[in-house]
Coordinates of C-alpha atoms and ligand atoms in Angstrom, one line a residue:
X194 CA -25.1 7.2 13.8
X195 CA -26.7 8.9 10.9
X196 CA -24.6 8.8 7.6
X197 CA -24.7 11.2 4.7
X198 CA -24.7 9.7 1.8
X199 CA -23.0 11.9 -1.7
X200 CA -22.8 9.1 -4.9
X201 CA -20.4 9.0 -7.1
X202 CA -21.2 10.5 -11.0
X203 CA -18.5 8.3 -12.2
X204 CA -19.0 5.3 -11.5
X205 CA -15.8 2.7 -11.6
X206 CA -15.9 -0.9 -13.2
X207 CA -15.1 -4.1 -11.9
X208 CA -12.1 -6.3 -13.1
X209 CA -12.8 -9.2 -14.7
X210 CA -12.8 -11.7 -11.0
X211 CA -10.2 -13.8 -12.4
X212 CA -7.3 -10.8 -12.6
X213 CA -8.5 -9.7 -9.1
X214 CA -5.2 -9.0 -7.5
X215 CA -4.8 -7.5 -3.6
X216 CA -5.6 -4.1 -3.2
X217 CA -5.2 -2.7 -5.8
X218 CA -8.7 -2.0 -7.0
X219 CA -11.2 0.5 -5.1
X220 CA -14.7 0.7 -4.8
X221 CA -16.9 4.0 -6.1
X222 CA -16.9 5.2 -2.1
X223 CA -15.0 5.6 1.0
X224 CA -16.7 6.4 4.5
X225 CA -15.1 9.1 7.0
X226 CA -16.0 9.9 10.4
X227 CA -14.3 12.7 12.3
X228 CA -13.7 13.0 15.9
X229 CA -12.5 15.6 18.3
X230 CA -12.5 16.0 21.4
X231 CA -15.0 18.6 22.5
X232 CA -18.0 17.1 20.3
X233 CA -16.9 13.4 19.5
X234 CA -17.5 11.4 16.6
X235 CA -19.7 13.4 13.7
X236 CA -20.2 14.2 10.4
X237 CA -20.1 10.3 9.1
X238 CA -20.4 10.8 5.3
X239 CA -20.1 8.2 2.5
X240 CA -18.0 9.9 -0.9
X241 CA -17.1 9.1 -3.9
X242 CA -13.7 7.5 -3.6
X243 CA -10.7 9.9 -4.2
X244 CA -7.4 11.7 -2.3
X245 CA -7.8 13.1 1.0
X246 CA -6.1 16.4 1.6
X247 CA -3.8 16.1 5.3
X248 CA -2.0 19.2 7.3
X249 CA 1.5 18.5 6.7
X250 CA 1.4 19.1 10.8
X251 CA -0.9 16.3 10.9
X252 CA -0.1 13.9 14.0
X253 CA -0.4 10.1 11.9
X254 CA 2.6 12.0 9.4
X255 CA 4.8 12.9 12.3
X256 CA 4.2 10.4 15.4
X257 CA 2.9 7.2 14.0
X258 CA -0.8 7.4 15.8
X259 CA -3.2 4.7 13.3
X260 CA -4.6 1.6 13.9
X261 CA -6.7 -0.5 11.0
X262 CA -9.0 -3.4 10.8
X263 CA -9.1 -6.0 7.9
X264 CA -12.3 -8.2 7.2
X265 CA -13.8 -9.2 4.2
X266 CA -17.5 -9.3 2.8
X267 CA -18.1 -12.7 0.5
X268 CA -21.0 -13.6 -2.1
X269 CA -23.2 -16.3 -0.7
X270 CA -24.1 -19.2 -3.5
X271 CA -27.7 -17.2 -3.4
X272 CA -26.5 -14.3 -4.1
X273 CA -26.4 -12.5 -0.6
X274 CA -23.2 -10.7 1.4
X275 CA -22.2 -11.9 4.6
X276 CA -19.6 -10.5 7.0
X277 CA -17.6 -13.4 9.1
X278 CA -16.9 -12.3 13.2
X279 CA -17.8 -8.5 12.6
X280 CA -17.7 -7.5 16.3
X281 CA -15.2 -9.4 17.0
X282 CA -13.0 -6.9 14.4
X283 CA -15.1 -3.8 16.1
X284 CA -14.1 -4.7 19.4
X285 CA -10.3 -5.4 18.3
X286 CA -10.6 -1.9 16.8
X287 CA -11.1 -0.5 19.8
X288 CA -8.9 -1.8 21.7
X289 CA -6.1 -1.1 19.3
X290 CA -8.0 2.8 19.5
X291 CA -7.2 2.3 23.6
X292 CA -3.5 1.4 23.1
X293 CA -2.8 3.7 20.8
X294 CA -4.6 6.8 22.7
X295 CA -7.1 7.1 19.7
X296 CA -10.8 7.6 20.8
X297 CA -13.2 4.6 20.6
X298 CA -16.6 4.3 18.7
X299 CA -19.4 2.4 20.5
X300 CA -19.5 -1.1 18.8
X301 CA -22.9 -1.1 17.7
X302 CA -22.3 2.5 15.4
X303 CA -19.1 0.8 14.2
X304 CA -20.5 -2.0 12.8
X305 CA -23.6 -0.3 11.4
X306 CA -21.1 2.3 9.7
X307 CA -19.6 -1.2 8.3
X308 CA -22.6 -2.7 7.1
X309 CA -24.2 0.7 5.5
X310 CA -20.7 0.7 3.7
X311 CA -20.9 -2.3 2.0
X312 CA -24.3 -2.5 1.0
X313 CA -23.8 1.1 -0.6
X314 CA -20.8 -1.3 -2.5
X315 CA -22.7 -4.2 -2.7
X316 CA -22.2 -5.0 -6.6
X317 CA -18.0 -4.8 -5.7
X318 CA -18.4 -8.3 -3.9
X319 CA -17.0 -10.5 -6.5
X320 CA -19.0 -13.9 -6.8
X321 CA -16.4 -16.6 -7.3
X322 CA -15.3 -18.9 -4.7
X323 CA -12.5 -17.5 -2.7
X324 CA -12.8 -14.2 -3.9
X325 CA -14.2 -11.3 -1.6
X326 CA -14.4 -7.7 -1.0
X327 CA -11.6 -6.8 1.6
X328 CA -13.2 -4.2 3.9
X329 CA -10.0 -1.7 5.5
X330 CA -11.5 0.3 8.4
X331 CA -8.6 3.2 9.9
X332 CA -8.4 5.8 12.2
X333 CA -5.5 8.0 12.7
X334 CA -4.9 10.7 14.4
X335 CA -5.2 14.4 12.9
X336 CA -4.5 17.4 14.6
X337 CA -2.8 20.0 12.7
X338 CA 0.3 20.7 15.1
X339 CA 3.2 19.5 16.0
X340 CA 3.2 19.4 20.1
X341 CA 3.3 15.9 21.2
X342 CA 0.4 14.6 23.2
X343 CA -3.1 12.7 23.0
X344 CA -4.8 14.2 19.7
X345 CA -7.9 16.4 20.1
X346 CA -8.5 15.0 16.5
X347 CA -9.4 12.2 15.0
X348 CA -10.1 10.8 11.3
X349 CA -12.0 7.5 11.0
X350 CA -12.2 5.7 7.5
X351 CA -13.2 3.2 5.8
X352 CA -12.1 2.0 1.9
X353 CA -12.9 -1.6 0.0
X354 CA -10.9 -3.6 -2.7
X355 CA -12.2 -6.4 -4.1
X356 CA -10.0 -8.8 -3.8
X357 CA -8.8 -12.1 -5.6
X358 CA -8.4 -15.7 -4.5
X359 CA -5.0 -16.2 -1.8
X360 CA -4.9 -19.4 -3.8
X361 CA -5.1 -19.3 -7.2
X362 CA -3.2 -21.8 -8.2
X363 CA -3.9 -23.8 -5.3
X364 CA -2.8 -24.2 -1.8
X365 CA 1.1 -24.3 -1.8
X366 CA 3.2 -24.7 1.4
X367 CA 5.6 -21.7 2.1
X368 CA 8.8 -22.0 3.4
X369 CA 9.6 -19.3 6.5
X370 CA 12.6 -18.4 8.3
X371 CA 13.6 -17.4 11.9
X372 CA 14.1 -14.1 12.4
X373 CA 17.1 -13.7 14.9
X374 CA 18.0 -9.5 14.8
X375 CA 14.5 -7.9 14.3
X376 CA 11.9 -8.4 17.1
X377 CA 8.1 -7.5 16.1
X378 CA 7.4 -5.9 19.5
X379 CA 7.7 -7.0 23.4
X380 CA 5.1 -7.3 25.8
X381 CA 4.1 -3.9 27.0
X382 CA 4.1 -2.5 23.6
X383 CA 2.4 -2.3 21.0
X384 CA 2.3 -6.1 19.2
X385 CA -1.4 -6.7 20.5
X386 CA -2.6 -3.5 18.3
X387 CA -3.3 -3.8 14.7
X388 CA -1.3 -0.4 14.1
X389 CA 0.3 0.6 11.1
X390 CA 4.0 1.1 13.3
X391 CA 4.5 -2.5 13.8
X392 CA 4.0 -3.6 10.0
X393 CA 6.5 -0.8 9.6
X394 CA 9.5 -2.4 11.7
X395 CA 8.9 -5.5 10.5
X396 CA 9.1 -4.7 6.5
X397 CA 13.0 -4.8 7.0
X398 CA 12.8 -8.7 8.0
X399 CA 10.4 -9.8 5.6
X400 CA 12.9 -8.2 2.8
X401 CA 15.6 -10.1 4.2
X402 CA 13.9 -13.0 4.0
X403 CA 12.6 -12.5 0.7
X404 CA 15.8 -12.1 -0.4
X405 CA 17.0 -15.9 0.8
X406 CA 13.9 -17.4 -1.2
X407 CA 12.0 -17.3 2.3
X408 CA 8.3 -15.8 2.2
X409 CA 7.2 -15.2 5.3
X410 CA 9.9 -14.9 8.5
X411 CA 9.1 -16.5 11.6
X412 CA 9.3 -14.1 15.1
X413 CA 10.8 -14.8 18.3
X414 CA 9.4 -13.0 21.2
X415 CA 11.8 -9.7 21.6
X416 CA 12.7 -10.3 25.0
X417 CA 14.4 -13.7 25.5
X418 CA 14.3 -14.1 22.4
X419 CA 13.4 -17.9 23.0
X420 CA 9.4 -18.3 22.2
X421 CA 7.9 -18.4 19.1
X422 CA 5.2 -15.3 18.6
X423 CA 3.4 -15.4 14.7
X424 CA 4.2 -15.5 11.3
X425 CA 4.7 -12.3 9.4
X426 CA 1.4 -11.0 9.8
X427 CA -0.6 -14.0 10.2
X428 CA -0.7 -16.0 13.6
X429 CA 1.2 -19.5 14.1
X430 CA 0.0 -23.1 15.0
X431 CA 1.7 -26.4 15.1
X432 CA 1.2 -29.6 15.1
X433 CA 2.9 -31.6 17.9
X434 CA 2.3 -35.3 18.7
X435 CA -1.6 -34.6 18.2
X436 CA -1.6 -31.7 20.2
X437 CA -2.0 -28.3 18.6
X438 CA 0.0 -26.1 20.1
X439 CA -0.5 -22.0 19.1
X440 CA 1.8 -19.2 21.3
X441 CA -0.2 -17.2 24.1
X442 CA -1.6 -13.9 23.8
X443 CA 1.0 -12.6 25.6
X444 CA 0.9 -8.7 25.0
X445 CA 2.7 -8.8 22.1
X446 CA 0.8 -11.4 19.4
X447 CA -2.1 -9.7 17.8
X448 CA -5.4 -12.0 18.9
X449 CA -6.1 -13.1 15.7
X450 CA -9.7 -14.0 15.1
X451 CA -8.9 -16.4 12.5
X452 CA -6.4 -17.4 15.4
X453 CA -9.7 -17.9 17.6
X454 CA -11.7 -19.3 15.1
X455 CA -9.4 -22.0 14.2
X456 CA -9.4 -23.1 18.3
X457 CA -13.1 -23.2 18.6
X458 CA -13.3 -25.6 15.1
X459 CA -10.4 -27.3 16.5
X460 CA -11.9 -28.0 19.9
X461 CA -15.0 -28.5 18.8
X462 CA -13.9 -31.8 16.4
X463 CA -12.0 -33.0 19.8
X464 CA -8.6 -31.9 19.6
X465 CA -6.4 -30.8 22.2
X466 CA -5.8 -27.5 21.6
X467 CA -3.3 -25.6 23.7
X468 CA -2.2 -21.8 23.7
X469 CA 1.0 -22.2 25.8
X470 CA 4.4 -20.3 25.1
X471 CA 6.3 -22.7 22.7
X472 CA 10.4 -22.4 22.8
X473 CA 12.2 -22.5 19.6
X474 CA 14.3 -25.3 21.1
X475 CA 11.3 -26.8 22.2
X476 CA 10.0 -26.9 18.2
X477 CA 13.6 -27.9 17.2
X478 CA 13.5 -31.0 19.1
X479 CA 9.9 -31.5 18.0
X480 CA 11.2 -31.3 14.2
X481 CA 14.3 -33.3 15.0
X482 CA 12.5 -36.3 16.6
X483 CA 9.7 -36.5 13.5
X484 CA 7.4 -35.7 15.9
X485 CA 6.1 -32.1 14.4
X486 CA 3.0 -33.0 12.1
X487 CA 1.9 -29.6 10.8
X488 CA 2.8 -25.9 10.8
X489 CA 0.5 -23.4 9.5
X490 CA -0.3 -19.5 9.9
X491 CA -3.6 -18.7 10.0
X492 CA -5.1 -15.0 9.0
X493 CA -7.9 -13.3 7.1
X494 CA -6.7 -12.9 3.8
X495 CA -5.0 -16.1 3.5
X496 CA -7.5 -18.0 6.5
X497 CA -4.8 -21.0 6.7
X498 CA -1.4 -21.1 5.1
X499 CA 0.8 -24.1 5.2
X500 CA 4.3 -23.7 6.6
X501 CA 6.3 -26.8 4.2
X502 CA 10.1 -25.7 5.3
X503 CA 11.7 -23.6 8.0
X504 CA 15.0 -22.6 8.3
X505 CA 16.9 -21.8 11.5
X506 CA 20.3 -20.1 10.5
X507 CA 21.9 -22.2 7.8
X508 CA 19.6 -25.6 8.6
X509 CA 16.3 -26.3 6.5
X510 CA 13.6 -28.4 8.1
X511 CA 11.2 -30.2 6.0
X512 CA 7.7 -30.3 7.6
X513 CA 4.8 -32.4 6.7
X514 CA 6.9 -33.8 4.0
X515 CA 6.7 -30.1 2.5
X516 CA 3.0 -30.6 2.1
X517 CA -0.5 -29.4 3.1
X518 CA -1.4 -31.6 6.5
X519 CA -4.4 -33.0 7.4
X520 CA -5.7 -30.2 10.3
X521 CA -4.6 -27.7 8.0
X522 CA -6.7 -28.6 5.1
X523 CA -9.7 -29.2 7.1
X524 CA -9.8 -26.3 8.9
X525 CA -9.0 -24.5 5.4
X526 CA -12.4 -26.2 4.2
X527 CA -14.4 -25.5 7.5
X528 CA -13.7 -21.7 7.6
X529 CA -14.0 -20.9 3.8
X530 CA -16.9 -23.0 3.4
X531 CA -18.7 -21.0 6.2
X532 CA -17.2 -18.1 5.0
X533 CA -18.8 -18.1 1.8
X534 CA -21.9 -19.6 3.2
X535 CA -21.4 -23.4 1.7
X536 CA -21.7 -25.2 5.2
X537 CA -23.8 -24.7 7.9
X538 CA -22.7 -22.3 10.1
X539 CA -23.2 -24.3 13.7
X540 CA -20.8 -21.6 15.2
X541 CA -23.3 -18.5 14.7
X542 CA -20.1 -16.6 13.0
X543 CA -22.0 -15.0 10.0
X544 CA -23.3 -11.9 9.8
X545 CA -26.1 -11.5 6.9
X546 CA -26.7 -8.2 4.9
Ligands
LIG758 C1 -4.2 -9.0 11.4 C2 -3.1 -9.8 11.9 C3 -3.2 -11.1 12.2 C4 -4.4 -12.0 11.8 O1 -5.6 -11.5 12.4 P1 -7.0 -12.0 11.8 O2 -8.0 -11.3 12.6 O3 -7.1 -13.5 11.8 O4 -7.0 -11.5 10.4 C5 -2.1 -11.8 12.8 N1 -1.0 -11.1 13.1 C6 -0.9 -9.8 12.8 C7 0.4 -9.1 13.1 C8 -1.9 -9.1 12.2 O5 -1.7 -7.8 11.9

């Protein structure tokens, strides 16, 4: 796909890397594609960062129809920007595009739009460990009336925010909470889709539970209301007995690829790994018998993140004696130090610039 290329005349500056917060901070540019459906994707341009004018018709305002990605680019010890699992976010982009009835980009003009991107931004990758610049592909739909059915219209974009280290005052367990009113989704929705409409319904619970000193809340599956699915945004895994058990993508848990990445390292080093549904009472029992090792949620921004307490109504378990286990930590090391190019990638997960 050929891209047009209009640079910016003002030119921003980057934060020291230390004050680095979470997008908050954009890069000089922002990439858009548009799509409709007698001539398909065209007109991909790179512009100097700024508002984008909508149709207060426009379909995203009125019926919800946008799906994003999130990835990062990170500064190599030599001074180089690698992606980690590109395709695998291209691919997930698409399908997300399928659910949603939002057209689909072939793979290999996604990811080059990606990489022309952020090389264009290359001097935004921050250079400290654990710091990167967090790459947000969307696409929503845009057509400029109100009658509801599949858009003729479609805007693709893509913006960058260097971004600041998850841990900077090193790793901390969180405590989380079940979530017992809200469900996420339910199979046959929308929960395998990284669309904007499912981080809206579950604001509400993640307020509630900020509100009880909990960060993150944990979800039951929205039928029975039995199985554990993720948690907040970031997919689950426990510990068990030596097994790890993580929930099965069962329609409505996003496929995480830190999720997938985290099984490969896993099986790889010999453990049993097993994507099963897990009950709630099942994980109670576990807890109440000493016999839960480790909780964490893995997901890009944070890669792993140490569950310390849950609480289940008015009860508080202590897991891992509230701190960091043993899996967790090393599968912490293994991915960041690929990530940022420290160890040997044996997995063929990085993408070079
Ligand atoms: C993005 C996301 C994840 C994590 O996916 P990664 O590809 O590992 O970043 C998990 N759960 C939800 C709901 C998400 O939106």
């Amino acid at each position: 796909m050929e891209i047009r290329i209009t640079k910016t005349k003002t030119p921003g500056v980057m934060p020291p890397e230390d004050k680095l917060g979470f997008g908050k901070v954009f890069t000089d540019h922002m990439l858009i594609v548009d799509w409709n459906e007698e001539t398909g994707w065209q007109d991909a341009r790179i512009v100097p960062f700024g508002r984008i004018s909508l149709h207060p018709a426009s379909t995203v305002l009125h019926y919800g129809a946008e799906i994003f990605e999130g990835l990062k680019a990170y500064r190599r010890a030599d001074g180089g920007v690698q992606l980690f699992r590109p395709m695998e976010n291209v691919k997930r982009m698409n399908n997300s595009a399928e659910r949603m009835s939002l057209p689909q980009m072939d793979e290999k003009d996604m990811l080059g739009l990606i990489t022309t991107f952020v090389k264009t931004e290359e001097r935004w990758v921050p250079k400290s460990f654990g710091t990167s610049l967090y790459l947000r592909p969307f696409l929503f739909g845009n057509d400029e009336s109100l009658g509801v059915h599949s858009v003729k219209n479609a805007t693709f974009m893509l913006i960058a925010s260097p971004s600041g280290s998850y841990y900077k005052e090193g790793i901390n367990p969180v405590g989380i909470m079940i979530e017992d009113e809200d469900v996420r989704t339910v199979r046959g929705g929308t929960g395998y889709a990284k669309c904007g409409g499912n981080y809206a319904a579950s604001t509400r619970a993640g307020e509630k539970a900020a509100k009880k000193g909990y960060s993150q809340v944990l979800w039951l599956d929205g039928v029975e209301r039995k199985y554990i699915e993720e948690v907040g945004a970031m997919n689950v895994m426990f510990k068990i007995d030596g097994e790890i058990v993580t929930p099965k993508l069962t329609g409505s848990i996003l496929p995480g690829i830190t999720r997938k990445s985290c099984i490969e390292v896993l099986k790889a080093q010999g453990y049993q790994v097993s994507e099963r549904l897990l009950s709630l009472d099942e994980l109670v029992s576990a807890m109440e018998s000493g016999r839960l090792e480790e909780a964490w949620g893995c997901g890009t921004a944070a890669v792993v993140s140490p569950i310390g307490k849950l609480a289940i109504g008015e009860k508080e378990y202590i897991i891992g004696g509230g701190k960091i286990g043993e899996v967790t930590q090393k599968l912490y090391d293994l991915l960041t130090g690929i990530q940022w190019g420290k160890l040997e990638d044996e997995f063929g997960w990085v993408y070079k610039l």
